[in-house]
Amino acid sequence: MPKLSEYNKKRDFNKTAEPKGTVKKGGKELRFVVQKHAASHLHYDFRLEIDGVLVSWAVPKGPIADTSVKRLAMHVEDHPMDYIDFEGTIPKGEYGGGTVMVWDTGTYLAEGIDNVADSEKVLRKMYKEGNIKIVMNGKKLKGSYHIVQMHGREENSWLLLKGKDEYADKKDFDQTSVLTGRTLEEIGKDKKSDVWESNHDGKTETKNPNKIDLEEVADAVEQLKTDSESKKKTATETETSQTFTAEDVADAKKLDEFPTNWLPQLATLADEVFDNEDWIYETKYDGYRAIIEVNDGDVNLVSRNGISFNDRYKPLVKAFDAITNDVILDGEIVVEDTKGISHFQWLQYYADNPDRGTLKCYVFDILYFNGFDLTSLELVQRKRILEALLPQSDQIIYSGHIKGKGSKALKEVEQKGGEGLIAKKASSKYYINKRSKDWLKIKISKEQEMVIGGFTDPKGSRTAFGSLLLGYYEDGKLIYSGKVGTGFNEESLKDIYEKLTALEQKTSPFSIKPKEPGAHWIKPDLVAQIKYSEWTETNSLRHPVFMGLRTDKDPKDVIKEIAGPLTPEGGNLEAEKTTKKNAVKKADKVKPAKADSDKKPAKETKTKTAEKVIEEKTPAKKAAAKTKSTSKTMKSKAGYDTEKVEVTHPEKIFWPKEGYTKGDVIAYYNEMADYILPYIKDRPESMRRTPDGIVKEGFFQKNVAGMVPDWAQTEKIHSDSTKEDIEYLICNDKETLIYMANLGCIEINPWSSRVGTLDNPDYIIFDLDPNKTTIENLVTTAKKVKEILDSLNIKGYLKTSGGKGLHVFIPIKPKYTYEQSRDFSHIISQAVNAALPDITSLERMPKKREGKVYLDFLQNGKGKTMACAYSLRPREGATASAPLEWDELDDTFDLKNYNIKTLPKRVKEKGDLWEGFFKDALDLEEVLNKLSQ
């Protein structure tokens, strides 16, 4: 309930003119005030009279009249009623120091109540429940407003929203006082204005000159916290901001002058993700690393090799002008499309195309603040300070993090199309201009910086040059690593060619001259960012794709990055400079100490540590020994190895528990190709690659430009979101199917439309996804879908999802849009939900539909994919998406019965249960006409 003890505790009323906190009996009307408060950070204090006090929230961005906007409101201490008309100045250095304006004031009632007495009763209940709905009658704020507590966040985090009524608008409010008509600046300059002084405890404090005085900052953090909308955090489960004081940063070192030569700490490449509560996980951005220096109002953006970015990225220089303190920050400059996906080439050519994408800087660390070196502080402490101080905008964004849950963080980044993670030890210091094992980079797709040592002549219609000749440094020598001829456009070809010819020389810079016909050699001054699939045994990049030039990298620093093994000391990984073969040999030598293996730990932990990850590699080898021998697996290789596809590592374990191998997957698709191909032919493939089997999430690959063999069929499809062409693989034959399986595609994910009619799907999907419910409820839901389809004379084709759910497909003629197919699925799903409201749900949020079957009609969308009929799934048990007969949904039905071993036998007995699927294609318009009758 409202109280003033905290308000009184913070003030010494022998020294301040502020009103003493006493509860006053309410009058004939309920009053409110909104005070604009220019303290260390500008904010608005939103105060409602409840039970004789002003219950208060700090709103960083202020109230709005736009119903589409939400404002963060941080609950602060209650204030006395006498505070309602204060307008004046609180001296700097005192609690809440700054200028205060009465921005708006008036009366209010609880929504739906027309008298004060009943409103007071209802308001007590609303306040207790964290959901206050009121109707305001102020000079600026009028009509319905809601103040709602945010669950799952800090207890004092609320939201302020405008209710829908005749006062809703997108207008901007007048920013002068409703009492005096003055601006904040005019109030601050008025020496006759009220002046209040306060002290936290009434005691005189002797300040330590080596401590940072962060009282203003701490006050701002306490009242403002974090506005999750404006910060656009990069992970869905970031830690909330915490308050801090000068004592928290007592170990910071005071410097005599502003440092101007600090370069960023670098991360070590890791070969896999891990979970550890002592680590935090940030998004790895695809851009330029930058140190941001703000010194006496001057902004300097510095690359990781000391080159200024100011001329190239002037809008960011202007954006960082908002920082009023002297600081050094660490961040990454990117250019993003409308979906938030960064494009390195857009960033590289930003000066030529400033309107292509949005220029941003994600800031993730603070190294210096107003004369103090913060690098000795723990990482999480530095991030708290950064989050409180950083003035955020559409271009400056605080980079959040997930604590402990590396696997979950990587999965979320992958789903968003990101590059990977940076794992950081939470307690680590900042090491200037050093590569540290306290920071680890975990990449989803493999990328490598490469030195350009030459180029070849163009062929065919290509202009400028054919390929770039690449290399890396080892022991001071430039080692040749192959060539790259894809990933260029006309713009980059021309630009790069000019740079190449300016550096041309007669001799090869490589330690061993590559035998490339028509080669031209250059001085090795250029560095390229290359995406690739793997290193070959001949020490070349396989399937390289050019991403862009790196002007922020010294060529001499480019080495071969190989993800090293996890070491037992705290979860770090090593980057090796040797070849992949040597790295593997070295990894095999890393074994837990005998004492550790013989001694059972006192208490098991759920957290995956680095040492545990090493140990987990051993069971896979044991599983291989328990299953069919390598010789047996290799013997079966002859059945699927073709002239077009060279199968590699068929003995690799994909399911450690069952012992199934990569070879088993390839053999399955070889045997099942005739059944699968009808459902994937002429369809773009979104390849979900799991090259390490089910122990890792794997990754999706859509663009195969320059990566697939010449005989493979592909199709370029323009992406409206990225404004670029994506080259998809088309699987029309067994060889391509085996090629995909050899890449680690356990699962086959085709589009719902074919080449030639890509905007028009030829089937509609009903995805029945159980969320902690029973198999009985799943079966009941599927039968209800069939019942409704039967009533419309529509044949529904049933299959298992291969996971926990069921799919019902209906074929349609490819002349309708994805939106129309989705609308139809939605109509049927609504009918199912209306018939089975207790066991089904259309709610998208998983937490709100626990214990129910989710009717996911949104799977019907262009580019969305679903595991096809007979596709294996990277799930425990090697389950598969199996076509079913409807009468198989009985009391004995078990999803696990349909797997890699049972399906080949099943089709021999039953044949293809979906045979004739496309012959039954419906005319959707005729069906919709029936629904409307």
XYZ file of C-alpha atoms in Angstrom, residues 336-574:
239
model
C 20.931 -3.488 -41.371
C 17.994 -4.147 -43.647
C 14.362 -3.728 -42.611
C 14.392 -7.137 -40.875
C 17.428 -6.282 -38.778
C 19.841 -8.434 -40.798
C 23.263 -6.852 -41.231
C 25.020 -6.737 -44.616
C 28.775 -6.321 -44.608
C 28.972 -5.193 -48.250
C 26.341 -2.522 -47.632
C 28.505 -1.226 -44.805
C 31.611 -1.299 -46.971
C 29.932 0.815 -49.672
C 27.840 2.931 -47.336
C 29.353 6.207 -48.562
C 28.185 5.441 -52.115
C 24.729 4.180 -51.052
C 23.788 5.851 -47.739
C 20.085 5.101 -48.255
C 20.615 1.343 -48.557
C 19.873 -0.026 -45.102
C 20.151 1.618 -41.678
C 23.522 2.575 -40.208
C 23.802 1.581 -36.540
C 26.324 1.056 -33.791
C 25.771 -1.655 -31.183
C 27.671 -0.724 -28.014
C 28.660 -3.527 -25.631
C 31.372 -2.175 -23.321
C 32.660 0.994 -21.605
C 36.379 1.395 -20.902
C 36.692 4.959 -19.617
C 34.421 7.461 -17.872
C 35.199 11.077 -16.878
C 38.868 10.583 -15.961
C 38.657 6.993 -14.747
C 39.894 3.762 -16.325
C 37.145 1.127 -15.976
C 39.010 -1.760 -17.619
C 39.907 -3.349 -14.267
C 36.220 -3.686 -13.313
C 34.308 -6.895 -13.951
C 32.512 -7.129 -17.283
C 28.991 -7.255 -15.820
C 29.745 -4.156 -13.754
C 30.988 -2.275 -16.813
C 27.839 -3.250 -18.692
C 25.626 -1.909 -15.872
C 27.406 1.431 -16.088
C 27.188 1.438 -19.876
C 23.469 0.652 -19.881
C 22.750 3.535 -17.530
C 24.901 6.099 -19.330
C 24.304 5.294 -22.998
C 21.894 7.728 -24.697
C 20.113 5.425 -27.097
C 18.514 6.150 -30.427
C 17.715 4.407 -33.687
C 21.448 4.459 -34.420
C 23.022 3.889 -30.993
C 21.906 0.648 -29.373
C 22.942 -1.052 -26.141
C 23.958 -4.650 -26.822
C 22.290 -6.906 -24.284
C 23.208 -10.437 -23.341
C 21.968 -13.797 -22.088
C 23.503 -15.249 -18.953
C 24.571 -18.872 -18.812
C 22.439 -20.229 -21.652
C 24.800 -20.307 -24.602
C 22.906 -22.965 -26.551
C 19.660 -21.019 -26.300
C 21.375 -17.760 -27.269
C 22.968 -19.351 -30.342
C 19.635 -20.806 -31.439
C 17.936 -17.408 -31.181
C 20.694 -15.689 -33.154
C 20.500 -18.398 -35.818
C 16.729 -17.984 -36.133
C 17.252 -14.259 -36.706
C 19.821 -14.897 -39.420
C 22.723 -13.659 -37.302
C 26.420 -14.491 -37.595
C 27.021 -16.033 -34.179
C 27.813 -15.262 -30.534
C 30.545 -13.713 -28.461
C 30.849 -15.601 -25.171
C 32.421 -13.569 -22.369
C 33.435 -14.506 -18.848
C 31.199 -12.382 -16.624
C 33.962 -11.558 -14.139
C 36.611 -10.731 -16.741
C 38.572 -7.495 -17.007
C 39.105 -5.669 -20.300
C 42.432 -6.331 -22.022
C 43.306 -3.424 -24.306
C 44.629 -4.442 -27.748
C 44.956 -8.110 -26.802
C 43.285 -11.343 -27.886
C 41.879 -13.010 -24.801
C 40.461 -16.420 -23.987
C 37.965 -14.663 -21.702
C 36.142 -13.685 -24.905
C 35.208 -16.429 -27.380
C 33.640 -16.065 -30.820
C 31.213 -18.789 -31.807
C 30.215 -18.594 -35.461
C 27.134 -20.084 -37.097
C 28.560 -19.931 -40.604
C 32.313 -20.165 -41.023
C 34.085 -16.994 -42.034
C 37.762 -16.199 -42.355
C 39.792 -13.119 -43.176
C 42.152 -13.711 -46.101
C 44.996 -11.710 -47.672
C 44.658 -11.093 -51.415
C 47.911 -11.955 -53.205
C 46.734 -11.893 -56.798
C 43.891 -12.272 -59.281
C 43.074 -14.086 -62.507
C 41.761 -12.888 -65.844
C 37.974 -12.796 -66.334
C 36.189 -15.451 -68.416
C 32.945 -15.401 -70.346
C 30.792 -12.373 -69.578
C 32.685 -11.514 -66.378
C 34.390 -8.116 -66.350
C 37.408 -6.804 -64.422
C 38.832 -10.070 -63.017
C 37.938 -13.734 -62.632
C 38.977 -14.785 -59.122
C 40.957 -13.448 -56.189
C 43.959 -15.504 -55.068
C 43.929 -15.815 -51.294
C 46.333 -16.599 -48.502
C 47.180 -16.251 -44.803
C 50.359 -15.730 -42.822
C 52.198 -18.488 -40.994
C 55.668 -17.916 -39.551
C 55.958 -14.744 -41.596
C 55.176 -16.479 -44.903
C 52.065 -15.982 -47.039
C 50.475 -19.417 -47.529
C 48.202 -19.926 -50.548
C 44.676 -21.049 -49.585
C 42.808 -21.109 -52.877
C 40.764 -18.659 -54.917
C 37.323 -17.090 -54.719
C 35.236 -16.140 -57.743
C 31.740 -15.631 -56.340
C 30.046 -13.048 -54.163
C 30.810 -10.045 -56.386
C 28.501 -7.615 -58.143
C 29.335 -5.114 -60.867
C 29.925 -2.396 -58.297
C 32.370 -4.409 -56.201
C 34.123 -5.879 -59.267
C 34.960 -2.413 -60.546
C 35.983 -1.041 -57.169
C 38.181 -4.009 -56.257
C 39.790 -4.150 -59.711
C 40.969 -0.550 -59.364
C 42.555 -1.415 -56.028
C 44.159 -4.586 -57.461
C 45.773 -2.897 -60.455
C 47.199 -0.143 -58.276
C 49.074 -2.817 -56.281
C 50.162 -5.032 -59.196
C 53.729 -6.419 -59.115
C 55.721 -8.935 -61.171
C 56.521 -11.488 -58.466
C 54.238 -13.761 -56.466
C 53.907 -12.829 -52.791
C 53.074 -16.424 -51.816
C 55.758 -18.641 -50.282
C 54.938 -21.267 -52.918
C 53.756 -19.855 -56.232
C 50.252 -21.132 -57.096
C 49.879 -22.747 -60.532
C 47.002 -20.548 -61.688
C 46.771 -19.748 -65.414
C 46.505 -16.075 -66.242
C 47.491 -15.019 -62.732
C 48.432 -11.433 -61.864
C 50.339 -10.777 -58.635
C 49.818 -7.872 -56.260
C 51.391 -6.444 -53.176
C 49.551 -8.221 -50.304
C 47.962 -5.131 -48.776
C 44.262 -6.042 -49.151
C 42.245 -8.189 -46.768
C 38.996 -9.930 -47.800
C 36.257 -11.374 -45.622
C 35.438 -14.876 -46.940
C 32.576 -17.234 -46.091
C 33.317 -20.914 -46.683
C 32.104 -24.427 -45.859
C 35.314 -26.075 -44.613
C 39.070 -26.436 -45.025
C 40.111 -29.156 -47.470
C 42.891 -31.638 -46.824
C 44.987 -29.710 -49.370
C 44.771 -26.638 -47.130
C 42.325 -24.682 -49.314
C 38.994 -23.056 -48.560
C 36.067 -25.106 -49.813
C 33.095 -23.255 -51.392
C 34.473 -19.772 -50.660
C 32.229 -16.720 -51.136
C 33.537 -13.133 -51.097
C 31.812 -11.007 -48.438
C 33.736 -7.747 -48.673
C 37.053 -5.987 -48.144
C 38.251 -5.266 -44.621
C 39.980 -1.919 -44.265
C 40.245 -2.340 -40.505
C 42.577 -5.335 -40.565
C 46.377 -5.442 -40.908
C 47.254 -8.146 -43.482
C 50.135 -9.355 -41.317
C 47.618 -10.225 -38.593
C 45.675 -12.621 -40.845
C 46.268 -16.208 -39.764
C 44.409 -19.439 -40.343
C 41.650 -19.558 -37.723
C 40.860 -23.065 -36.562
C 38.474 -23.566 -33.656
C 40.559 -25.264 -31.010
C 39.456 -27.697 -28.296
C 37.978 -26.571 -25.029
C 40.520 -26.500 -22.230
C 39.693 -27.685 -18.735
C 40.593 -24.313 -17.193
C 37.312 -22.428 -17.201
C 35.758 -23.098 -20.562
C 38.171 -21.348 -22.941
C 39.066 -22.492 -26.459
C 42.276 -22.029 -28.439
